[in-house]
mmCIF file of C-alpha atoms in Angstrom:
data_model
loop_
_atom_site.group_PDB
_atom_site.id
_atom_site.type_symbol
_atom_site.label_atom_id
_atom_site.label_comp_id
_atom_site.label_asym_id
_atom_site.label_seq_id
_atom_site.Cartn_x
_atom_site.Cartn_y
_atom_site.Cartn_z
ATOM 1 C CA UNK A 1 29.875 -65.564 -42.515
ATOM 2 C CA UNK A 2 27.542 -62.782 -41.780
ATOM 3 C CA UNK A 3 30.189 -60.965 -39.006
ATOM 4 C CA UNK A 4 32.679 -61.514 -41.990
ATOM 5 C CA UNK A 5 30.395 -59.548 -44.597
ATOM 6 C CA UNK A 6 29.556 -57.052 -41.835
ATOM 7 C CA UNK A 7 33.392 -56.148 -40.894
ATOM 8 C CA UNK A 8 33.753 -56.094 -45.023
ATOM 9 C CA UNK A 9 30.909 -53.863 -45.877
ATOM 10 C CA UNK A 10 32.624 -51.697 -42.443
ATOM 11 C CA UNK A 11 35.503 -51.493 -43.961
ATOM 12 C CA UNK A 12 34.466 -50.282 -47.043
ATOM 13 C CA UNK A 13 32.722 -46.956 -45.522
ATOM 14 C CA UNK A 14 35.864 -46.342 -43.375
ATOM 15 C CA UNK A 15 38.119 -46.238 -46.263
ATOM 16 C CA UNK A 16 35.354 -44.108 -48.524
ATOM 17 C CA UNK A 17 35.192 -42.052 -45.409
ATOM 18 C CA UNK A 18 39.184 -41.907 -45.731
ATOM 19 C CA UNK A 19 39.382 -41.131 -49.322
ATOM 20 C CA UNK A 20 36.593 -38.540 -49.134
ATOM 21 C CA UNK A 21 38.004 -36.767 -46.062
ATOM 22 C CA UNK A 22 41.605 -36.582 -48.008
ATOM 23 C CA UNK A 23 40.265 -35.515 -51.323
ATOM 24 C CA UNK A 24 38.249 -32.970 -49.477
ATOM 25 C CA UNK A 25 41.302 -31.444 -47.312
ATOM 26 C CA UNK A 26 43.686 -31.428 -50.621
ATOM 27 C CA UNK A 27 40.918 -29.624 -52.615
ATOM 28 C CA UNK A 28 40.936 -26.936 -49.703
ATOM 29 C CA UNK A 29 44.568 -26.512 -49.624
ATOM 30 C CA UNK A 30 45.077 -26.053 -52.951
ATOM 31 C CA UNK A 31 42.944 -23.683 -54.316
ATOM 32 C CA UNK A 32 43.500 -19.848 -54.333
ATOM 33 C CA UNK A 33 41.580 -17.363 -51.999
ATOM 34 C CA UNK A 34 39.252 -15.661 -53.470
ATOM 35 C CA UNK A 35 39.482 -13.164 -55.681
ATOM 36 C CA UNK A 36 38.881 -9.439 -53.731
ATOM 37 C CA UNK A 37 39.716 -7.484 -57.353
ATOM 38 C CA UNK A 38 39.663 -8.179 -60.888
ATOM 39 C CA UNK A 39 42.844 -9.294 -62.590
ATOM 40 C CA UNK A 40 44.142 -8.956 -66.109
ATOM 41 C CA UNK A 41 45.615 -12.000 -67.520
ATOM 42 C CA UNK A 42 47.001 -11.555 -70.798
ATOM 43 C CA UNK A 43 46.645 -13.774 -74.455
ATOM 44 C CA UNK A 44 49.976 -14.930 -75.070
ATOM 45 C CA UNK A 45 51.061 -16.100 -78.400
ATOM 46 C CA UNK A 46 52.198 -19.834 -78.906
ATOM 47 C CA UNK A 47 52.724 -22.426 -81.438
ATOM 48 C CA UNK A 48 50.439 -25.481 -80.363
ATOM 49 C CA UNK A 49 52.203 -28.732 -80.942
ATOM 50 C CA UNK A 50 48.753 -30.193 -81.273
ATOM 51 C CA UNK A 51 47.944 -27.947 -84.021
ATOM 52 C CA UNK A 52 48.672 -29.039 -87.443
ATOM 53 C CA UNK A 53 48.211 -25.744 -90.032
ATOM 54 C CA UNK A 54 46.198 -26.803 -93.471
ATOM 55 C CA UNK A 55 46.251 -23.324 -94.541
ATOM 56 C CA UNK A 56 46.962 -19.916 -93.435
ATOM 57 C CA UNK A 57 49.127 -18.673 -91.060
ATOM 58 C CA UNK A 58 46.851 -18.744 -87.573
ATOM 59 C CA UNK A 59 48.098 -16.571 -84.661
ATOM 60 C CA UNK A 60 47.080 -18.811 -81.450
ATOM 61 C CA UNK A 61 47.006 -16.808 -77.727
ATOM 62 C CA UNK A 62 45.756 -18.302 -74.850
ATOM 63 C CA UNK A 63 45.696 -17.764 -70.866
ATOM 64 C CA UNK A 64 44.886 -20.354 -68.232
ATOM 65 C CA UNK A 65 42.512 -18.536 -65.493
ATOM 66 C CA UNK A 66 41.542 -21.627 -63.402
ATOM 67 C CA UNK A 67 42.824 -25.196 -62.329
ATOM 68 C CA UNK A 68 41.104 -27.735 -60.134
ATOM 69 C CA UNK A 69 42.794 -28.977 -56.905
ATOM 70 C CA UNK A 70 43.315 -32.061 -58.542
ATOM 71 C CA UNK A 71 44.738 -30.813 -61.610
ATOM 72 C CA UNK A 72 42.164 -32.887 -63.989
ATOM 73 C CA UNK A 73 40.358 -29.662 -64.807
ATOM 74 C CA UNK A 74 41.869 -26.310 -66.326
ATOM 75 C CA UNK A 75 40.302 -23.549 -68.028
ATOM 76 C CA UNK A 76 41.370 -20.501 -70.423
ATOM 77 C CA UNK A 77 40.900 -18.474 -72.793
ATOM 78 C CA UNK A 78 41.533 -18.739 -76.248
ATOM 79 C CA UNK A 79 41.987 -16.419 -79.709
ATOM 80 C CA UNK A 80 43.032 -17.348 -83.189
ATOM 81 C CA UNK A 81 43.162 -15.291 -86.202
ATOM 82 C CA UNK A 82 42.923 -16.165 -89.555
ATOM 83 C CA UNK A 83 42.191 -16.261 -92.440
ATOM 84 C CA UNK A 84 43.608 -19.679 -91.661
ATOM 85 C CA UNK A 85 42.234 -23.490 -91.210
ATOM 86 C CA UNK A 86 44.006 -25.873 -88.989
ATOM 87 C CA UNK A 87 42.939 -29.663 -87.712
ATOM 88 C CA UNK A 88 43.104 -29.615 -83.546
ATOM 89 C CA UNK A 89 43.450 -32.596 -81.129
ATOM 90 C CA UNK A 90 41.649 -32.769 -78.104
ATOM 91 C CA UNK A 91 44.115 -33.642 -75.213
ATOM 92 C CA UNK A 92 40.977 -33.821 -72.982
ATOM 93 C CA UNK A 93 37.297 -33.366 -72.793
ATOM 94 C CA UNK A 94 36.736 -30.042 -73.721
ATOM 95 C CA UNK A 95 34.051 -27.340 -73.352
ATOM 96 C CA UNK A 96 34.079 -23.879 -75.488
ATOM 97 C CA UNK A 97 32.106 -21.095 -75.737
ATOM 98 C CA UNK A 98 32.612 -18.819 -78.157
ATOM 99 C CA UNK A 99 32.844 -15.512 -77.337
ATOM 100 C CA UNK A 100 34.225 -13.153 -80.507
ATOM 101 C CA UNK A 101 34.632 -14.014 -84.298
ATOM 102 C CA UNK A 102 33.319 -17.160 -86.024
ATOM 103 C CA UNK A 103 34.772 -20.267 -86.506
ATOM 104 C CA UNK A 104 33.826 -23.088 -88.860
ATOM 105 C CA UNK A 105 34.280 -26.485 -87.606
ATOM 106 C CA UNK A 106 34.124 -29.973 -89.044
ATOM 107 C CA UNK A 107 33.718 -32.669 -86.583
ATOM 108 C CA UNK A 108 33.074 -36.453 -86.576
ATOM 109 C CA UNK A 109 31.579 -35.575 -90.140
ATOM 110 C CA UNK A 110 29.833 -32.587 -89.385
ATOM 111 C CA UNK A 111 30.338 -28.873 -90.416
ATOM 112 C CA UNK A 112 28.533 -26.829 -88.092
ATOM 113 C CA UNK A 113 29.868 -22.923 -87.511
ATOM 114 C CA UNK A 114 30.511 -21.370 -83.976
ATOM 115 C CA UNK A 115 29.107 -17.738 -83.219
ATOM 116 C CA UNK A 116 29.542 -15.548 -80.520
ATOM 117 C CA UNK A 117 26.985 -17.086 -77.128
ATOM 118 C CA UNK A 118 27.632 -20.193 -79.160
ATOM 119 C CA UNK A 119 29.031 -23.635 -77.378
ATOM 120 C CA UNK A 120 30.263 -26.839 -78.419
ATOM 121 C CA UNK A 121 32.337 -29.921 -76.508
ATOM 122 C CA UNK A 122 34.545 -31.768 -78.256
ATOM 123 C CA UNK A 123 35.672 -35.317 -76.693
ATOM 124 C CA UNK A 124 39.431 -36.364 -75.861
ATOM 125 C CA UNK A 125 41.341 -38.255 -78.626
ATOM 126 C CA UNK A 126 38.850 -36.693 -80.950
ATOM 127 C CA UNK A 127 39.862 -34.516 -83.876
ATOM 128 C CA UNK A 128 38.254 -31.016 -85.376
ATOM 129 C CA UNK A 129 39.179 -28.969 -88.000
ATOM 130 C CA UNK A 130 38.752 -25.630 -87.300
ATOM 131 C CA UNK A 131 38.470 -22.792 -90.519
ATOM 132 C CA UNK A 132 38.791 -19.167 -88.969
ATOM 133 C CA UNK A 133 37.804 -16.680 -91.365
ATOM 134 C CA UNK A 134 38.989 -13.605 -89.644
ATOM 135 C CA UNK A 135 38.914 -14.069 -85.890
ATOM 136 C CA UNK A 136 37.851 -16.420 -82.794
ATOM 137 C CA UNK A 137 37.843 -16.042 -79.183
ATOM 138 C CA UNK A 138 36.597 -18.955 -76.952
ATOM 139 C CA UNK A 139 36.937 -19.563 -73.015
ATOM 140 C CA UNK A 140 37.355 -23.347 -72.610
ATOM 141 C CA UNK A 141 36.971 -26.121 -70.069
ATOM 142 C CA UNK A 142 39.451 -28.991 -70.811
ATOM 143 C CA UNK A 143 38.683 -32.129 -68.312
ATOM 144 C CA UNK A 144 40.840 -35.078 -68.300
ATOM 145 C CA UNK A 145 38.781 -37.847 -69.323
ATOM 146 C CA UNK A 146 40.351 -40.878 -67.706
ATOM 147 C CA UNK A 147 41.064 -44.564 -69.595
ATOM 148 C CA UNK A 148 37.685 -46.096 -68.176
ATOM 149 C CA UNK A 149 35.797 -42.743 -70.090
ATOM 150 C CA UNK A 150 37.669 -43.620 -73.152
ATOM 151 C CA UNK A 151 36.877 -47.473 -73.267
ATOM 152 C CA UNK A 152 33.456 -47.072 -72.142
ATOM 153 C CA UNK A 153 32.870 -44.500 -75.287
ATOM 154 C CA UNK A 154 34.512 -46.540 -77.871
ATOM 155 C CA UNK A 155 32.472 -49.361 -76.655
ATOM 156 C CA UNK A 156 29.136 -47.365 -76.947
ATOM 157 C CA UNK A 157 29.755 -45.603 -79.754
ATOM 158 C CA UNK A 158 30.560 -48.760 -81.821
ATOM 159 C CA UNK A 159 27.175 -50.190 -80.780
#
């Protein structure tokens, strides 16, 4: 019995050591070398599907600047301008910072407002309706919350 728990627990380490040693040479191979100059990525304008207008006619722009290895983890920047008020679904964990214009957001029964050096995260599944008096600019951190995160949270928030 004991040689049998002692080749398990063995085992185990090799194949930690394994899955660390992989996730470590895929994270080096994918990401870009570093930046030697400062680039210019442009705000784009879209029409987010996840977007649904309440009033106004909001002009969305966005760039991505960064994406993890593993693709769970992207970040942007964002711009909306108003006047205009529109509900937003969170496709993922995500972390803003506000960085021009004001925003007024309701969440999970709250109304707080977002100013510039302002931040706020916002969880996945999770909606927030955003009212944009003039003009917004965030950077954001969007991180795929997997179906564990979203069990365990509906299991502790209900509590």
């Amino acid at each position: 019995m004991k040689n049998t728990v002692i080749a398990f627990c063995a085992g185990v380490v090799v194949t930690l050591a394994g899955v660390t040693a992989y996730e470590c040479i895929e994270h080096v191979d994918r990401m870009p070398d570093p930046s030697e100059a400062s680039i210019a990525l442009p705000l784009t304008g879209y029409n987010a599907p996840e977007a649904r207008v309440i009033s106004g006619t909001p002009n969305f722009r966005g760039t991505v600047y960064a994406t993890s290895a593993d693709g769970k983890t992207i970040s942007g920047i964002w711009a909306a301008d108003g006047p205009s008020t529109f509900d937003w679904t969170y496709v993922g964990d995500e972390a803003v910072y506000i960085q021009e214009g004001l925003a007024k957001v309701t969440y999970q029964g709250r109304t707080f407002e977002l100013k510039p050096g302002e931040s706020a995260f916002f969880h996945v599944g999770t909606v927030a309706t955003w009212e944009v008096p003039q003009h917004v600019r965030k950077s954001w951190t969007v991180h795929g919350a997997n179906r564990l995160v979203r069990w365990w949270r509906s299991v502790t928030e209900a509590l």
